[in-house]
Amino acid sequence: MRNSYILLVLGFLYFNLSCEVINPAEEIPAYLYITPFSFSVNPAKHGSASANITEAWLSVNGDFLGVYSLPATVPVLAKGTANIRLEPGIYDNGIRATPNVYPFYQPFVVDQVLMPNQVDTIRPATTYQDAVRFSFIENFENGSHIFTDQLEGQSGFTLSNDFIFEGSHSGLITLNKANALVEIASAQAYTQLTSVSPRVYLEMDYQSDVPVVWGVIGFTNVISEQQKILEPGFRARNNWNKIYFDLSLLVLEGNYTAHKILLQAAIPADSNLEEAKVYLDNIKLVHF
C-alpha cells in the first residue's frame, strides 16, 4: 500500500513537471499605445510642415519588433526600463505595398519603464535630420517658380489662389482637349545629389484630375541633355495628398553629373474630360 502511494505521488509530480515543460507559463506583455507622429520644422530652412507619416518602425532595446500603422497598440515582452526607438515610415511613391523608413526624418527615441499588462502611451515627434539638404523648395509663393523649361505642350504652371493647400498660392497646370499633354522641367540642373548618400527624394502636396508622371533629365554637364527618365507618378485624386517619390535609382542610373526634375501630365485618350487641372504645392528635392 505504501509503495502504491509513493508511485502515485511520483506519477503526479512527473505529470505536472511534464506539462510545465510542454506548456510553459506564458509571459505577460506590457503594451505600448503609439500615437501618430507629430512633425515640426524650421520654416526658413525646411519650408512647409506638411508630412504624411503613416507608420512606425519599432525597436525595443535594440531588437526590431516590426512595422505598425499608426495609431497602434503593440505588446512588448520587455520589463523595467526599456529603450524605445520609433523610425518614421512613409509609403515610397505613394504605394502601400512599399513602406519604408523615411531617411530624412529623425527617429524618436525614449526610455520608458514597462510593466506587465500595463498600457503606456508613446507620442512620437520628429523633424528633418540636421544633415538634410534641399536643392530646392518650391511653394509657389514668390510670384515665380522653377519649372519653366517647356518641353511639350503649351500649358505651363500658373499661380493659383482659387484652390490652395496652404499659404497664398499653389501651382496650377490646366489641360484641355486641344492641349492634352504637357511636359515641363526645372530650369536649373542640380548637382551633387548623391555625393554624400545615394538617397534622393522628391516631396510634394498634390491634387489632380489626371495622372502625373515624374522623373529626371540627366546631363554630363549642365548644357548637354543626355537622357530623360520618367518613372514614379501619382493617379488622379480629388483632395490634397502628400507623397514621397524615391528618385534614388533614377539619379544613380546614368552616372550623370547634373539632373533636372521633370514632370509629364496628360488627359488620357479614353477620358471624357474636356478640361483637367493639376494642383501642386511644397515641392522639395531632398538629399544628404
CSV table of C-alpha atoms in Angstrom, one decimal:
chain,number,residue,atom,x,y,z
A,1,MET,CA,0.0,0.0,0.0
A,2,ARG,CA,2.8,2.4,1.0
A,3,ASN,CA,4.6,1.6,-2.3
A,4,SER,CA,1.5,2.3,-4.3
A,5,TYR,CA,1.1,5.7,-2.6
A,6,ILE,CA,4.7,6.6,-3.4
A,7,LEU,CA,4.2,5.6,-7.0
A,8,LEU,CA,1.0,7.7,-7.2
A,9,VAL,CA,2.8,10.8,-5.8
A,10,LEU,CA,5.7,10.4,-8.2
A,11,GLY,CA,3.4,9.9,-11.1
A,12,PHE,CA,1.5,13.1,-10.2
A,13,LEU,CA,4.7,15.1,-9.9
A,14,TYR,CA,6.0,13.8,-13.2
A,15,PHE,CA,2.8,14.6,-15.0
A,16,ASN,CA,2.8,18.2,-13.7
A,17,LEU,CA,6.5,18.7,-14.5
A,18,SER,CA,5.9,17.4,-18.0
A,19,CYS,CA,3.0,19.8,-18.5
A,20,GLU,CA,5.2,22.7,-17.4
A,21,VAL,CA,7.9,21.7,-19.9
A,22,ILE,CA,5.4,21.1,-22.8
A,23,ASN,CA,3.2,24.2,-21.9
A,24,PRO,CA,5.4,26.6,-20.1
A,25,ALA,CA,3.7,29.6,-18.4
A,26,GLU,CA,3.3,32.5,-20.9
A,27,GLU,CA,4.9,35.8,-20.1
A,28,ILE,CA,2.5,38.7,-19.7
A,29,PRO,CA,3.4,41.6,-22.0
A,30,ALA,CA,3.4,45.3,-21.4
A,31,TYR,CA,1.6,47.4,-24.1
A,32,LEU,CA,2.7,50.5,-26.0
A,33,TYR,CA,0.0,52.7,-27.4
A,34,ILE,CA,1.8,54.7,-30.2
A,35,THR,CA,0.0,57.8,-31.4
A,36,PRO,CA,0.7,59.3,-34.9
A,37,PHE,CA,3.9,61.2,-35.3
A,38,SER,CA,3.8,65.0,-34.8
A,39,PHE,CA,6.1,66.8,-37.2
A,40,SER,CA,7.6,70.3,-36.9
A,41,VAL,CA,10.1,72.3,-39.0
A,42,ASN,CA,12.1,75.5,-39.1
A,43,PRO,CA,10.1,77.2,-41.9
A,44,ALA,CA,13.1,79.3,-43.1
A,45,LYS,CA,15.2,76.2,-43.5
A,46,HIS,CA,12.7,73.4,-44.3
A,47,GLY,CA,9.7,75.1,-45.9
A,48,SER,CA,6.3,73.6,-45.2
A,49,ALA,CA,5.5,71.3,-42.2
A,50,SER,CA,3.4,69.1,-44.5
A,51,ALA,CA,4.0,65.4,-43.8
A,52,ASN,CA,2.4,62.0,-44.3
A,53,ILE,CA,4.0,59.6,-41.8
A,54,THR,CA,1.8,56.5,-41.9
A,55,GLU,CA,3.8,54.0,-39.9
A,56,ALA,CA,6.3,53.5,-37.1
A,57,TRP,CA,9.3,51.1,-37.4
A,58,LEU,CA,9.6,49.9,-33.7
A,59,SER,CA,12.7,48.7,-31.9
A,60,VAL,CA,12.9,48.0,-28.2
A,61,ASN,CA,16.3,47.6,-26.5
A,62,GLY,CA,17.9,47.3,-30.0
A,63,ASP,CA,15.6,44.5,-31.1
A,64,PHE,CA,13.4,45.3,-34.2
A,65,LEU,CA,9.8,44.4,-33.4
A,66,GLY,CA,8.0,45.3,-36.6
A,67,VAL,CA,6.3,48.0,-38.6
A,68,TYR,CA,3.0,49.3,-37.3
A,69,SER,CA,0.3,51.5,-39.0
A,70,LEU,CA,-0.5,54.4,-36.7
A,71,PRO,CA,-2.1,54.6,-34.2
A,72,ALA,CA,-1.2,51.2,-32.9
A,73,THR,CA,-1.2,49.2,-29.7
A,74,VAL,CA,1.8,46.9,-29.5
A,75,PRO,CA,2.5,44.1,-27.0
A,76,VAL,CA,6.1,44.1,-25.7
A,77,LEU,CA,7.7,41.4,-23.5
A,78,ALA,CA,10.5,43.7,-22.2
A,79,LYS,CA,10.2,44.7,-18.5
A,80,GLY,CA,11.6,47.6,-16.5
A,81,THR,CA,13.4,50.5,-18.2
A,82,ALA,CA,13.4,49.9,-21.9
A,83,ASN,CA,14.9,51.9,-24.8
A,84,ILE,CA,12.2,52.5,-27.4
A,85,ARG,CA,13.1,53.7,-30.9
A,86,LEU,CA,10.5,54.7,-33.4
A,87,GLU,CA,11.5,55.5,-37.0
A,88,PRO,CA,9.0,57.5,-39.1
A,89,GLY,CA,7.6,55.4,-42.0
A,90,ILE,CA,6.2,56.5,-45.3
A,91,TYR,CA,4.8,54.8,-48.5
A,92,ASP,CA,7.5,55.0,-51.2
A,93,ASN,CA,5.9,56.6,-54.3
A,94,GLY,CA,2.6,56.6,-52.5
A,95,ILE,CA,2.3,52.8,-52.8
A,96,ARG,CA,1.1,50.9,-49.7
A,97,ALA,CA,3.0,47.8,-50.7
A,98,THR,CA,6.3,49.6,-50.5
A,99,PRO,CA,6.5,51.0,-46.9
A,100,ASN,CA,9.9,52.4,-46.0
A,101,VAL,CA,11.7,54.4,-43.3
A,102,TYR,CA,12.0,57.9,-44.5
A,103,PRO,CA,15.7,58.6,-44.2
A,104,PHE,CA,15.4,62.4,-43.8
A,105,TYR,CA,13.2,62.4,-40.7
A,106,GLN,CA,14.8,61.9,-37.2
A,107,PRO,CA,13.9,58.8,-35.3
A,108,PHE,CA,12.2,59.3,-32.0
A,109,VAL,CA,14.0,57.6,-29.0
A,110,VAL,CA,12.8,57.5,-25.4
A,111,ASP,CA,13.4,55.4,-22.3
A,112,GLN,CA,10.2,54.0,-20.8
A,113,VAL,CA,9.5,51.9,-17.7
A,114,LEU,CA,7.4,48.9,-18.8
A,115,MET,CA,5.2,46.8,-16.6
A,116,PRO,CA,3.3,43.6,-17.4
A,117,ASN,CA,-0.3,44.2,-18.5
A,118,GLN,CA,0.1,48.0,-18.4
A,119,VAL,CA,-0.6,50.3,-21.3
A,120,ASP,CA,1.9,53.2,-21.8
A,121,THR,CA,1.2,55.9,-24.4
A,122,ILE,CA,4.1,57.0,-26.6
A,123,ARG,CA,3.7,60.3,-28.5
A,124,PRO,CA,6.5,60.4,-31.1
A,125,ALA,CA,7.7,63.6,-32.6
A,126,THR,CA,10.1,64.2,-35.4
A,127,THR,CA,11.6,66.8,-37.8
A,128,TYR,CA,14.2,66.7,-40.6
A,129,GLN,CA,17.6,65.3,-39.9
A,130,ASP,CA,20.3,68.0,-39.3
A,131,ALA,CA,22.3,66.9,-42.3
A,132,VAL,CA,19.4,67.1,-44.8
A,133,ARG,CA,19.9,69.3,-47.9
A,134,PHE,CA,17.3,70.8,-50.1
A,135,SER,CA,18.3,71.5,-53.7
A,136,PHE,CA,15.0,73.5,-54.0
A,137,ILE,CA,11.8,74.2,-52.1
A,138,GLU,CA,9.1,75.3,-54.5
A,139,ASN,CA,6.0,76.7,-52.6
A,140,PHE,CA,4.8,79.0,-55.4
A,141,GLU,CA,4.7,82.0,-53.1
A,142,ASN,CA,7.3,84.2,-54.7
A,143,GLY,CA,5.5,85.3,-57.8
A,144,SER,CA,7.6,82.9,-59.9
A,145,HIS,CA,8.6,79.3,-59.9
A,146,ILE,CA,11.4,77.0,-61.1
A,147,PHE,CA,9.5,74.8,-63.6
A,148,THR,CA,10.0,77.0,-66.7
A,149,ASP,CA,11.7,74.6,-69.2
A,150,GLN,CA,8.7,73.8,-71.5
A,151,LEU,CA,9.4,70.5,-73.4
A,152,GLU,CA,6.0,69.5,-74.7
A,153,GLY,CA,2.6,71.2,-74.9
A,154,GLN,CA,1.5,74.8,-74.4
A,155,SER,CA,0.3,74.7,-70.7
A,156,GLY,CA,2.9,75.7,-68.1
A,157,PHE,CA,2.5,76.5,-64.5
A,158,THR,CA,0.4,79.4,-63.4
A,159,LEU,CA,0.0,80.6,-59.8
A,160,SER,CA,-3.5,79.8,-58.4
A,161,ASN,CA,-5.2,81.3,-55.4
A,162,ASP,CA,-8.6,79.7,-56.0
A,163,PHE,CA,-7.6,76.3,-54.7
A,164,ILE,CA,-4.6,76.2,-52.3
A,165,PHE,CA,-3.0,73.8,-49.9
A,166,GLU,CA,-1.6,76.4,-47.7
A,167,GLY,CA,-0.2,80.0,-48.0
A,168,SER,CA,-1.4,82.2,-50.7
A,169,HIS,CA,-0.8,80.2,-53.9
A,170,SER,CA,-0.4,76.8,-55.4
A,171,GLY,CA,1.0,75.8,-58.8
A,172,LEU,CA,-1.6,75.1,-61.4
A,173,ILE,CA,-1.4,73.3,-64.8
A,174,THR,CA,-4.6,73.4,-66.9
A,175,LEU,CA,-5.1,71.0,-69.8
A,176,ASN,CA,-7.8,70.7,-72.4
A,177,LYS,CA,-8.7,68.6,-75.5
A,178,ALA,CA,-6.6,70.9,-77.7
A,179,ASN,CA,-3.7,70.9,-75.4
A,180,ALA,CA,-3.9,67.5,-73.7
A,181,LEU,CA,-0.2,66.9,-72.9
A,182,VAL,CA,2.4,68.9,-71.1
A,183,GLU,CA,6.0,68.1,-70.2
A,184,ILE,CA,7.9,70.6,-68.1
A,185,ALA,CA,11.3,70.5,-66.4
A,186,SER,CA,13.1,72.7,-63.9
A,187,ALA,CA,15.1,75.5,-65.5
A,188,GLN,CA,18.1,74.5,-63.4
A,189,ALA,CA,20.1,71.2,-63.4
A,190,TYR,CA,21.1,70.2,-59.9
A,191,THR,CA,24.4,68.7,-59.0
A,192,GLN,CA,25.9,66.6,-56.1
A,193,LEU,CA,22.6,65.0,-55.3
A,194,THR,CA,24.4,61.7,-54.3
A,195,SER,CA,27.8,63.0,-53.2
A,196,VAL,CA,27.1,62.1,-49.6
A,197,SER,CA,24.3,59.4,-49.8
A,198,PRO,CA,22.5,57.6,-52.7
A,199,ARG,CA,19.1,58.6,-51.2
A,200,VAL,CA,17.2,61.3,-53.2
A,201,TYR,CA,13.5,62.0,-52.8
A,202,LEU,CA,11.0,64.4,-54.2
A,203,GLU,CA,8.3,65.5,-51.8
A,204,MET,CA,5.1,67.3,-52.8
A,205,ASP,CA,1.4,68.0,-52.0
A,206,TYR,CA,-0.9,67.5,-54.9
A,207,GLN,CA,-4.5,67.3,-56.2
A,208,SER,CA,-5.1,66.3,-59.8
A,209,ASP,CA,-7.8,65.4,-62.3
A,210,VAL,CA,-5.3,63.3,-64.3
A,211,PRO,CA,-2.3,61.1,-63.7
A,212,VAL,CA,1.1,62.8,-63.5
A,213,VAL,CA,4.5,61.2,-64.1
A,214,TRP,CA,7.8,62.4,-62.7
A,215,GLY,CA,11.4,61.8,-63.5
A,216,VAL,CA,14.7,63.4,-64.3
A,217,ILE,CA,16.8,64.5,-67.2
A,218,GLY,CA,20.5,63.5,-66.8
A,219,PHE,CA,23.3,65.7,-68.0
A,220,THR,CA,27.0,65.0,-68.4
A,221,ASN,CA,27.3,68.8,-67.9
A,222,VAL,CA,24.7,71.4,-67.3
A,223,ILE,CA,24.5,72.2,-71.1
A,224,SER,CA,24.2,68.9,-73.0
A,225,GLU,CA,21.0,66.9,-72.4
A,226,GLN,CA,21.8,63.2,-72.2
A,227,GLN,CA,18.8,61.1,-71.0
A,228,LYS,CA,15.2,61.6,-70.0
A,229,ILE,CA,13.9,59.1,-67.4
A,230,LEU,CA,10.2,59.1,-66.3
A,231,GLU,CA,9.1,56.6,-63.7
A,232,PRO,CA,7.3,57.5,-60.5
A,233,GLY,CA,3.9,59.2,-60.6
A,234,PHE,CA,0.5,59.6,-59.0
A,235,ARG,CA,-3.1,58.9,-60.1
A,236,ALA,CA,-5.9,61.4,-60.2
A,237,ARG,CA,-7.0,62.4,-56.7
A,238,ASN,CA,-9.8,64.8,-55.8
A,239,ASN,CA,-8.3,66.0,-52.5
A,240,TRP,CA,-4.9,67.1,-51.3
A,241,ASN,CA,-2.4,64.4,-50.6
A,242,LYS,CA,1.3,64.3,-49.5
A,243,ILE,CA,3.6,62.0,-51.5
A,244,TYR,CA,7.2,61.0,-51.4
A,245,PHE,CA,8.9,59.9,-54.6
A,246,ASP,CA,12.1,57.9,-54.4
A,247,LEU,CA,14.3,59.2,-57.2
A,248,SER,CA,17.4,57.4,-56.0
A,249,LEU,CA,17.7,54.8,-58.7
A,250,LEU,CA,16.8,57.3,-61.4
A,251,VAL,CA,19.5,59.7,-60.3
A,252,LEU,CA,22.1,56.9,-60.0
A,253,GLU,CA,21.2,55.1,-63.2
A,254,GLY,CA,23.2,57.0,-65.7
A,255,ASN,CA,26.1,58.3,-63.6
A,256,TYR,CA,25.3,61.9,-64.7
A,257,THR,CA,26.7,65.0,-63.1
A,258,ALA,CA,23.6,67.1,-63.1
A,259,HIS,CA,19.8,66.5,-63.2
A,260,LYS,CA,16.7,68.5,-64.0
A,261,ILE,CA,13.4,67.5,-62.4
A,262,LEU,CA,10.8,66.6,-65.0
A,263,LEU,CA,7.0,66.1,-64.9
A,264,GLN,CA,4.5,65.0,-67.6
A,265,ALA,CA,0.7,65.4,-67.3
A,266,ALA,CA,-1.9,64.3,-69.9
A,267,ILE,CA,-5.6,63.8,-70.3
A,268,PRO,CA,-5.9,60.1,-71.1
A,269,ALA,CA,-7.0,59.3,-74.6
A,270,ASP,CA,-10.1,57.4,-73.4
A,271,SER,CA,-11.2,60.1,-71.0
A,272,ASN,CA,-14.3,62.2,-71.3
A,273,LEU,CA,-12.7,65.2,-69.6
A,274,GLU,CA,-12.9,68.4,-71.6
A,275,GLU,CA,-10.6,70.2,-69.1
A,276,ALA,CA,-8.2,68.9,-66.4
A,277,LYS,CA,-6.4,70.7,-63.6
A,278,VAL,CA,-3.3,69.7,-61.7
A,279,TYR,CA,-2.5,71.5,-58.5
A,280,LEU,CA,0.9,71.2,-56.8
A,281,ASP,CA,2.5,72.7,-53.7
A,282,ASN,CA,5.5,72.4,-51.5
A,283,ILE,CA,7.7,70.5,-54.0
A,284,LYS,CA,11.1,69.7,-52.3
A,285,LEU,CA,14.1,67.9,-53.8
A,286,VAL,CA,15.7,66.3,-50.7
A,287,HIS,CA,19.0,64.6,-50.2
A,288,PHE,CA,22.1,64.5,-47.9
